[in-house]
Short mmCIF file of C-alpha atoms and ligand atoms in Angstrom, two decimals:
data_model
loop_
_atom_site.label_atom_id
_atom_site.label_comp_id
_atom_site.label_asym_id
_atom_site.label_seq_id
_atom_site.Cartn_x
_atom_site.Cartn_y
_atom_site.Cartn_z
CA MET A 1327 -26.02 33.70 -9.29
CA GLY A 1328 -27.47 36.92 -10.74
CA THR A 1329 -25.84 40.33 -10.17
CA ARG A 1330 -27.95 41.20 -7.15
CA PRO A 1331 -27.13 38.18 -5.01
CA VAL A 1332 -23.42 38.58 -5.90
CA LEU A 1333 -23.52 42.24 -4.90
CA GLU A 1334 -25.38 41.43 -1.73
CA ALA A 1335 -22.90 38.72 -0.81
CA ALA A 1336 -19.98 41.10 -1.46
CA GLN A 1337 -21.62 43.83 0.62
CA LYS A 1338 -22.17 41.34 3.40
CA ARG A 1339 -18.56 40.19 3.32
CA ALA A 1340 -17.29 43.76 3.35
CA ALA A 1341 -19.66 44.68 6.12
CA ARG A 1342 -18.64 41.70 8.23
CA GLY A 1343 -15.14 43.13 8.57
CA ASN A 1344 -16.60 45.99 10.58
CA LEU A 1345 -18.48 43.91 13.09
CA ARG A 1346 -17.36 44.24 16.69
CA HIS A 1347 -17.42 41.49 19.27
CA ASP A 1348 -15.50 43.32 21.99
CA TRP A 1349 -18.29 45.57 23.22
CA GLU A 1350 -17.86 46.78 26.78
CA ARG A 1351 -20.92 46.57 28.99
CA SER A 1352 -20.62 50.32 29.59
CA GLU A 1353 -20.81 50.93 25.83
CA VAL A 1354 -23.95 48.82 25.57
CA GLU A 1355 -25.42 50.76 28.47
CA ALA A 1356 -24.58 54.09 26.81
CA ILE A 1357 -26.24 53.00 23.56
CA TYR A 1358 -29.33 51.63 25.33
CA ARG A 1359 -29.75 54.90 27.23
CA THR A 1360 -29.24 57.22 24.27
CA ALA A 1361 -32.06 59.74 23.74
CA LEU A 1362 -34.68 57.91 21.68
CA PRO A 1363 -34.54 60.07 18.52
CA GLU A 1364 -30.77 59.65 18.33
CA LEU A 1365 -30.96 55.93 19.13
CA MET A 1366 -33.53 55.39 16.38
CA TYR A 1367 -31.47 57.40 13.89
CA ARG A 1368 -28.33 55.35 14.56
CA ALA A 1369 -30.20 52.06 14.42
CA GLN A 1370 -32.00 53.00 11.22
CA THR A 1371 -28.77 54.19 9.56
CA LEU A 1372 -27.04 50.86 10.25
CA HIS A 1373 -30.15 48.92 9.36
CA ARG A 1374 -30.14 50.44 5.88
CA GLU A 1375 -26.46 49.72 5.41
CA TYR A 1376 -26.98 46.01 5.96
CA HIS A 1377 -30.59 45.23 5.11
CA ALA A 1378 -33.43 46.18 2.77
CA PRO A 1379 -35.51 48.50 4.99
CA ASP A 1380 -38.85 47.46 3.49
CA ARG A 1381 -38.37 43.71 3.93
CA VAL A 1382 -39.35 41.50 6.81
CA GLN A 1383 -38.67 37.80 7.16
CA THR A 1384 -41.70 35.68 8.00
CA CYS A 1385 -41.12 32.63 10.17
CA GLN A 1386 -43.58 30.01 11.29
CA LEU A 1387 -43.43 28.07 14.51
CA ILE A 1388 -44.78 24.64 15.29
CA SER A 1389 -44.74 22.90 18.64
CA ILE A 1390 -43.64 19.36 17.83
CA LYS A 1391 -43.73 18.22 21.47
CA THR A 1392 -45.82 20.17 23.94
CA GLY A 1393 -45.80 20.57 27.73
CA GLY A 1394 -44.53 18.40 30.55
CA CYS A 1395 -41.04 19.91 30.48
CA PRO A 1396 -38.83 19.12 33.50
CA GLU A 1397 -37.23 22.59 33.50
CA ASP A 1398 -38.67 25.31 35.76
CA CYS A 1399 -38.39 28.40 33.52
CA ALA A 1400 -40.68 30.84 35.35
CA TYR A 1401 -42.06 32.33 32.13
CA CYS A 1402 -42.99 29.07 30.44
CA PRO A 1403 -46.47 27.57 30.21
CA GLN A 1404 -44.91 24.25 29.18
CA SER A 1405 -43.00 23.63 32.40
CA ALA A 1406 -44.29 20.61 34.36
CA HIS A 1407 -43.65 22.64 37.53
CA TYR A 1408 -46.68 24.86 36.94
CA GLN A 1409 -50.40 24.32 36.51
CA THR A 1410 -51.37 25.93 33.19
CA ASP A 1411 -53.99 25.26 30.52
CA VAL A 1412 -51.43 23.78 28.12
CA GLU A 1413 -52.37 20.27 27.04
CA ARG A 1414 -49.48 17.85 26.89
CA GLN A 1415 -48.78 16.30 23.50
CA GLY A 1416 -46.09 13.76 22.67
CA LEU A 1417 -43.81 14.12 19.65
CA LEU A 1418 -45.82 14.64 16.46
CA GLU A 1419 -45.39 12.33 13.48
CA PRO A 1420 -42.87 13.54 10.87
CA ARG A 1421 -45.52 13.40 8.13
CA GLU A 1422 -47.84 15.73 10.03
CA VAL A 1423 -45.08 18.28 10.60
CA ILE A 1424 -43.84 18.13 7.01
CA ASP A 1425 -47.38 18.72 5.73
CA VAL A 1426 -47.69 21.86 7.86
CA ALA A 1427 -44.29 23.03 6.59
CA ARG A 1428 -45.24 22.51 2.94
CA ASP A 1429 -48.36 24.53 3.50
CA ALA A 1430 -46.32 27.32 5.10
CA ALA A 1431 -43.85 27.31 2.20
CA ARG A 1432 -46.73 27.60 -0.27
CA ARG A 1433 -47.93 30.68 1.61
CA GLY A 1434 -44.50 32.31 1.22
CA VAL A 1435 -43.07 31.68 4.69
CA THR A 1436 -39.24 31.53 4.47
CA ARG A 1437 -38.28 30.03 7.82
CA PHE A 1438 -39.84 27.13 9.70
CA CYS A 1439 -39.04 26.56 13.37
CA MET A 1440 -39.83 23.36 15.26
CA GLY A 1441 -39.98 23.70 19.04
CA ALA A 1442 -40.01 20.94 21.64
CA ALA A 1443 -40.60 21.17 25.39
CA TRP A 1444 -37.51 19.17 26.28
CA ARG A 1445 -34.66 19.91 28.68
CA GLN A 1446 -32.40 18.26 26.15
CA ALA A 1447 -32.86 16.56 22.81
CA PRO A 1448 -33.55 12.84 23.34
CA GLU A 1449 -31.56 9.96 21.87
CA GLY A 1450 -33.05 7.09 19.85
CA ARG A 1451 -36.27 6.86 17.92
CA GLU A 1452 -37.59 10.28 18.89
CA PHE A 1453 -34.39 11.94 17.69
CA GLU A 1454 -34.53 9.93 14.46
CA ASN A 1455 -38.04 11.29 13.93
CA VAL A 1456 -36.82 14.85 14.46
CA LEU A 1457 -34.11 14.23 11.85
CA GLU A 1458 -36.77 13.00 9.45
CA MET A 1459 -38.76 16.19 10.06
CA VAL A 1460 -35.67 18.30 9.38
CA ARG A 1461 -35.01 16.43 6.11
CA GLY A 1462 -38.62 16.92 5.01
CA VAL A 1463 -38.74 20.63 5.90
CA SER A 1464 -35.36 21.21 4.31
CA ALA A 1465 -36.71 19.84 1.03
CA THR A 1466 -39.25 22.71 0.88
CA GLY A 1467 -36.43 25.24 0.44
CA MET A 1468 -37.25 27.15 3.63
CA GLU A 1469 -34.67 27.86 6.31
CA VAL A 1470 -35.07 25.11 8.90
CA CYS A 1471 -34.73 25.87 12.60
CA CYS A 1472 -35.15 23.67 15.67
CA THR A 1473 -35.28 24.43 19.36
CA LEU A 1474 -35.05 21.22 21.35
CA GLY A 1475 -33.18 22.22 24.51
CA MET A 1476 -29.59 21.17 25.17
CA LEU A 1477 -27.70 19.31 22.44
CA THR A 1478 -24.55 17.22 22.39
CA GLU A 1479 -21.94 17.89 19.69
CA GLN A 1480 -22.93 14.60 18.06
CA GLN A 1481 -26.62 15.56 17.90
CA ALA A 1482 -25.72 18.95 16.43
CA LEU A 1483 -23.72 17.22 13.69
CA GLN A 1484 -26.61 14.85 12.92
CA LEU A 1485 -29.02 17.80 12.68
CA LYS A 1486 -26.63 19.60 10.35
CA GLU A 1487 -26.34 16.51 8.20
CA ALA A 1488 -30.15 16.30 7.97
CA GLY A 1489 -30.27 19.87 6.60
CA LEU A 1490 -30.83 22.02 9.70
CA THR A 1491 -29.82 25.61 8.96
CA ALA A 1492 -30.42 27.24 12.37
CA TYR A 1493 -30.76 26.28 16.03
CA ASN A 1494 -32.65 28.44 18.52
CA HIS A 1495 -31.32 28.49 22.05
CA ASN A 1496 -32.01 31.66 24.03
CA LEU A 1497 -29.92 33.19 26.80
CA ASP A 1498 -33.17 34.84 27.92
CA THR A 1499 -31.73 37.47 30.31
CA SER A 1500 -28.54 38.68 31.99
CA PRO A 1501 -26.30 36.14 33.76
CA GLU A 1502 -27.10 37.91 37.07
CA PHE A 1503 -30.88 37.59 36.73
CA TYR A 1504 -30.87 34.07 35.22
CA GLY A 1505 -31.02 32.27 38.58
CA SER A 1506 -34.20 34.18 39.55
CA ILE A 1507 -35.96 32.79 36.47
CA ILE A 1508 -34.57 29.26 36.07
CA THR A 1509 -33.02 27.03 38.72
CA THR A 1510 -32.79 23.74 36.82
CA ARG A 1511 -29.89 24.80 34.57
CA VAL A 1512 -27.18 27.45 34.45
CA TYR A 1513 -26.08 30.05 31.90
CA GLU A 1514 -22.97 28.00 31.14
CA ASP A 1515 -25.18 25.07 29.96
CA ARG A 1516 -26.74 27.37 27.38
CA LEU A 1517 -23.34 28.62 26.20
CA LYS A 1518 -22.13 25.02 25.80
CA THR A 1519 -25.01 24.08 23.51
CA LEU A 1520 -24.49 27.28 21.51
CA ALA A 1521 -20.83 26.27 21.04
CA ALA A 1522 -21.85 22.78 19.86
CA VAL A 1523 -24.24 24.34 17.34
CA ARG A 1524 -21.49 26.62 16.01
CA LYS A 1525 -19.00 23.80 15.82
CA ALA A 1526 -21.42 21.78 13.68
CA GLY A 1527 -21.72 24.68 11.20
CA ILE A 1528 -25.35 25.48 12.04
CA THR A 1529 -26.28 29.16 12.33
CA VAL A 1530 -27.25 30.42 15.76
CA CYS A 1531 -30.60 31.92 16.75
CA CYS A 1532 -30.22 33.37 20.22
CA GLY A 1533 -32.05 36.10 22.07
CA GLY A 1534 -34.15 36.63 25.14
CA ILE A 1535 -37.30 37.77 26.87
CA LEU A 1536 -38.08 41.24 28.19
CA GLY A 1537 -40.73 42.04 30.76
CA MET A 1538 -39.96 39.32 33.31
CA GLY A 1539 -39.52 41.84 36.11
CA GLU A 1540 -35.84 42.32 35.25
CA ARG A 1541 -34.13 45.67 35.64
CA GLU A 1542 -32.88 47.77 32.77
CA THR A 1543 -29.34 46.61 33.60
CA ASP A 1544 -30.44 43.01 32.96
CA ARG A 1545 -31.69 43.91 29.50
CA ILE A 1546 -28.37 45.62 28.89
CA GLY A 1547 -26.53 42.55 30.29
CA LEU A 1548 -28.40 40.23 27.90
CA LEU A 1549 -27.60 42.42 24.89
CA HIS A 1550 -23.96 42.57 25.98
CA GLN A 1551 -23.79 38.77 26.16
CA LEU A 1552 -25.32 38.37 22.70
CA ALA A 1553 -23.11 41.01 21.08
CA THR A 1554 -19.91 39.51 22.47
CA LEU A 1555 -20.62 36.06 21.01
CA GLU A 1556 -18.24 35.54 18.11
CA PRO A 1557 -19.63 35.30 15.50
CA HIS A 1558 -22.81 37.14 16.45
CA PRO A 1559 -25.98 35.03 16.38
CA GLU A 1560 -27.27 35.32 12.81
CA SER A 1561 -30.74 35.63 14.27
CA VAL A 1562 -31.68 37.47 17.48
CA PRO A 1563 -35.24 36.94 18.73
CA ILE A 1564 -36.43 39.60 21.17
CA ASN A 1565 -39.51 38.26 22.95
CA MET A 1566 -41.85 40.28 25.10
CA LEU A 1567 -43.06 38.04 27.90
CA VAL A 1568 -46.44 36.49 27.20
CA ARG A 1569 -47.88 36.36 30.71
CA VAL A 1570 -49.57 33.01 31.16
CA GLU A 1571 -51.94 32.13 34.00
CA GLY A 1572 -50.42 29.52 36.30
CA THR A 1573 -46.77 30.50 35.70
CA PRO A 1574 -44.89 32.40 38.43
CA LEU A 1575 -44.65 35.43 36.10
CA ALA A 1576 -48.39 35.56 35.35
CA SER A 1577 -48.86 38.86 37.14
CA VAL A 1578 -45.62 40.77 36.68
CA PRO A 1579 -46.42 44.35 35.60
CA PRO A 1580 -46.56 44.74 31.82
CA LEU A 1581 -43.44 46.05 30.08
CA ASP A 1582 -43.33 49.56 28.63
CA PRO A 1583 -43.28 48.83 24.86
CA LEU A 1584 -40.58 51.48 24.46
CA GLU A 1585 -38.23 49.08 26.26
CA MET A 1586 -38.76 46.64 23.37
CA VAL A 1587 -38.00 49.48 20.96
CA ARG A 1588 -34.81 50.42 22.81
CA ALA A 1589 -33.65 46.81 23.06
CA ILE A 1590 -34.25 46.18 19.35
CA ALA A 1591 -32.47 49.40 18.35
CA THR A 1592 -29.53 48.50 20.59
CA ALA A 1593 -29.37 44.97 19.15
CA ARG A 1594 -29.41 46.45 15.63
CA ILE A 1595 -26.49 48.77 16.47
CA LEU A 1596 -24.44 46.08 18.24
CA MET A 1597 -25.11 43.31 15.70
CA PRO A 1598 -25.89 45.18 12.48
CA ALA A 1599 -25.67 42.20 10.12
CA SER A 1600 -27.95 39.92 12.17
CA ARG A 1601 -31.65 39.44 11.71
CA VAL A 1602 -33.43 40.88 14.70
CA ARG A 1603 -36.78 39.21 15.30
CA LEU A 1604 -39.70 40.87 17.01
CA ALA A 1605 -40.71 37.48 18.43
CA ALA A 1606 -43.34 36.71 21.12
CA GLY A 1607 -45.60 39.47 22.39
CA ARG A 1608 -46.74 41.06 19.14
CA LYS A 1609 -50.36 40.39 19.99
CA GLN A 1610 -49.96 42.49 23.13
CA LEU A 1611 -48.30 45.40 21.28
CA SER A 1612 -50.21 48.16 19.46
CA PRO A 1613 -49.66 48.56 15.69
CA GLU A 1614 -47.81 51.78 16.53
CA ALA A 1615 -45.42 50.01 18.90
CA VAL A 1616 -44.80 47.27 16.30
CA THR A 1617 -44.08 49.99 13.74
CA LEU A 1618 -41.51 51.56 16.06
CA CYS A 1619 -39.91 48.12 16.50
CA PHE A 1620 -39.55 47.86 12.70
CA LEU A 1621 -38.07 51.37 12.58
CA ALA A 1622 -35.64 50.34 15.32
CA GLY A 1623 -34.39 47.57 13.03
CA ALA A 1624 -36.56 44.51 13.60
CA ASN A 1625 -36.69 42.63 10.29
CA SER A 1626 -38.19 39.30 11.17
CA ILE A 1627 -41.49 38.18 12.74
CA PHE A 1628 -43.35 35.01 13.57
CA VAL A 1629 -46.51 34.60 11.52
CA GLY A 1630 -49.47 32.28 12.03
CA GLU A 1631 -52.27 32.20 14.59
CA LYS A 1632 -50.11 30.56 17.25
CA LEU A 1633 -46.54 30.82 18.55
CA LEU A 1634 -45.88 27.53 20.38
CA THR A 1635 -48.84 27.51 22.78
CA THR A 1636 -49.97 31.15 22.91
CA PRO A 1637 -51.83 33.28 20.34
CA ASN A 1638 -50.12 35.40 17.69
CA PRO A 1639 -51.75 37.92 15.30
CA GLY A 1640 -53.50 36.13 12.43
CA PRO A 1641 -52.48 36.30 8.75
CA ASP A 1642 -55.11 38.92 7.84
CA GLU A 1643 -53.99 41.27 10.58
CA ASP A 1644 -50.31 40.86 9.60
CA GLU A 1645 -50.98 41.29 5.91
CA GLN A 1646 -52.91 44.47 6.65
CA LEU A 1647 -50.14 45.87 8.86
CA LEU A 1648 -47.37 45.17 6.34
CA HIS A 1649 -49.52 46.59 3.57
CA THR A 1650 -50.23 49.76 5.57
CA LEU A 1651 -46.51 50.21 6.23
CA GLY A 1652 -45.52 49.45 2.63
CA MET A 1653 -43.37 46.54 3.80
CA LYS A 1654 -43.06 43.14 2.14
CA PRO A 1655 -42.12 39.64 3.24
CA LEU A 1656 -38.70 38.41 2.10
CA GLU A 1657 -38.87 36.70 -1.25
CA SER A 1658 -39.58 33.02 -0.95
CA HIS A 1659 -37.23 30.53 -2.59
CA ALA A 1660 -39.44 27.60 -1.72
CA VAL A 1661 -39.62 24.72 -4.18
N1 SAM B 572 -37.24 23.80 25.54
C1 SAM B 572 -36.41 24.47 24.63
C2 SAM B 572 -35.64 25.60 25.26
O1 SAM B 572 -36.05 26.11 26.28
O2 SAM B 572 -34.62 25.98 24.69
C3 SAM B 572 -37.15 25.00 23.41
C4 SAM B 572 -38.54 25.56 23.56
S1 SAM B 572 -38.68 27.04 24.56
C5 SAM B 572 -40.44 27.23 24.68
C6 SAM B 572 -38.12 28.33 23.45
C7 SAM B 572 -38.07 29.74 23.96
O3 SAM B 572 -39.37 30.29 24.05
C8 SAM B 572 -37.51 29.99 25.34
O4 SAM B 572 -36.12 30.00 25.36
C9 SAM B 572 -38.07 31.35 25.69
O5 SAM B 572 -37.13 32.34 25.32
C10 SAM B 572 -39.33 31.45 24.83
N2 SAM B 572 -40.55 31.53 25.65
C11 SAM B 572 -41.12 30.53 26.36
N3 SAM B 572 -42.22 30.96 27.01
C12 SAM B 572 -42.35 32.28 26.72
C13 SAM B 572 -43.28 33.28 27.11
N4 SAM B 572 -44.28 33.01 27.95
N5 SAM B 572 -43.11 34.52 26.62
C14 SAM B 572 -42.10 34.79 25.78
N6 SAM B 572 -41.20 33.89 25.37
C15 SAM B 572 -41.30 32.65 25.85
C1 DTB B 573 -38.19 32.44 20.46
O1 DTB B 573 -37.28 33.20 20.83
N1 DTB B 573 -39.47 32.65 20.64
C2 DTB B 573 -40.26 31.55 20.14
C3 DTB B 573 -39.19 30.64 19.48
N2 DTB B 573 -37.98 31.30 19.81
C4 DTB B 573 -39.16 29.22 19.78
C5 DTB B 573 -41.12 30.92 21.18
C6 DTB B 573 -42.06 31.88 21.85
C7 DTB B 573 -42.92 31.13 22.77
C8 DTB B 573 -43.98 31.99 23.40
C9 DTB B 573 -44.81 31.24 24.37
C10 DTB B 573 -45.62 30.12 23.75
O2 DTB B 573 -46.29 30.32 22.72
O3 DTB B 573 -45.64 29.04 24.34
FE1 SF4 B 574 -38.92 23.65 29.03
FE2 SF4 B 574 -38.04 25.32 27.15
FE3 SF4 B 574 -40.28 25.88 28.56
FE4 SF4 B 574 -37.95 26.01 29.78
S1 SF4 B 574 -38.61 27.28 28.05
S2 SF4 B 574 -39.80 25.01 30.57
S3 SF4 B 574 -36.82 24.37 28.77
S4 SF4 B 574 -39.99 24.21 27.14
#
């Protein structure tokens, strides 16, 4: 290890001692409602203590199994409960996925996330194929993330063994609002899978969606849940709802982008060492709003033309934006 990584690791260790997991909901509320200039100043100050302010992690998504999901998540175009334009696609072949990953690594992407429209990860041949994908992606040197729905402890261990570094499993919103969005599972199911992931030694990627018609208190409730997980999720995706025709949330009023900014700044203050990802919804945000999200402490984005099934800004647009802002992708360690 050179001097810089050693220093960084030491800083991280020292910083970790200061992390709080006992946030009161009222404290989260007070932070969220701080006057914007003060909120941004506090978020930016912490951001600089823990992260390089000009760096952003680039992650690429691939949908390895698309549509036909038995869950009824009101935001999701892949739920079998709703009539959307998403074309169903069975599990891709490991080779196909690994080829896409290698290409992403060559382009400097540092995290690769495989998403499947499952209620829970399957057993048997399909799961074996997912493990093969994880092994192949892991060999590129990128961080490897999966989001496959609920997992058993055994499956989490097998994924870890195959080289999985992160598992995405979102809490999505506050416990109070959850039942208005999803009826086919409960908050506790999510927390159980998150515990299995932790137990297996896989890092946690956990966040939520804003703009689903929730109240401000629900956004605060979500952030409170995330910040009281111990340890904090290493990665916190903040999605702005992509409103998709055919889903029950297709015509909810659009979210004020400043709510994204406030939520990101609050996440940065509550979980200063975590990566906060400005996830879905970038295509719907202006370059100015995206810039404010970066200033609030977002330091990770999804790149590539597509998220799972919906459009994302293309590589040219992203390159231009980062260039204009004088920001750079994290250095790639791909092999
Ligand atoms: N089925 C698995 C699950 O739900 O955990 C993995 C795939 S699921 C599509 C991954 C995440 O995508 C969801 O938890 C949700 O937060 C996010 N998501 C789905 N549809 C979205 C939309 N229309 N807008 C924003 N985020 C969305
Ligand atoms: C996350 O929080 N957002 C990503 C990833 N984790 C899996 C997914 C966003 C999906 C947006 C809707 C779609 O493209 O289908
Ligand atoms: Fe299924 Fe995940 Fe979509 Fe819910 S969010 S319907 S679990 S794919």
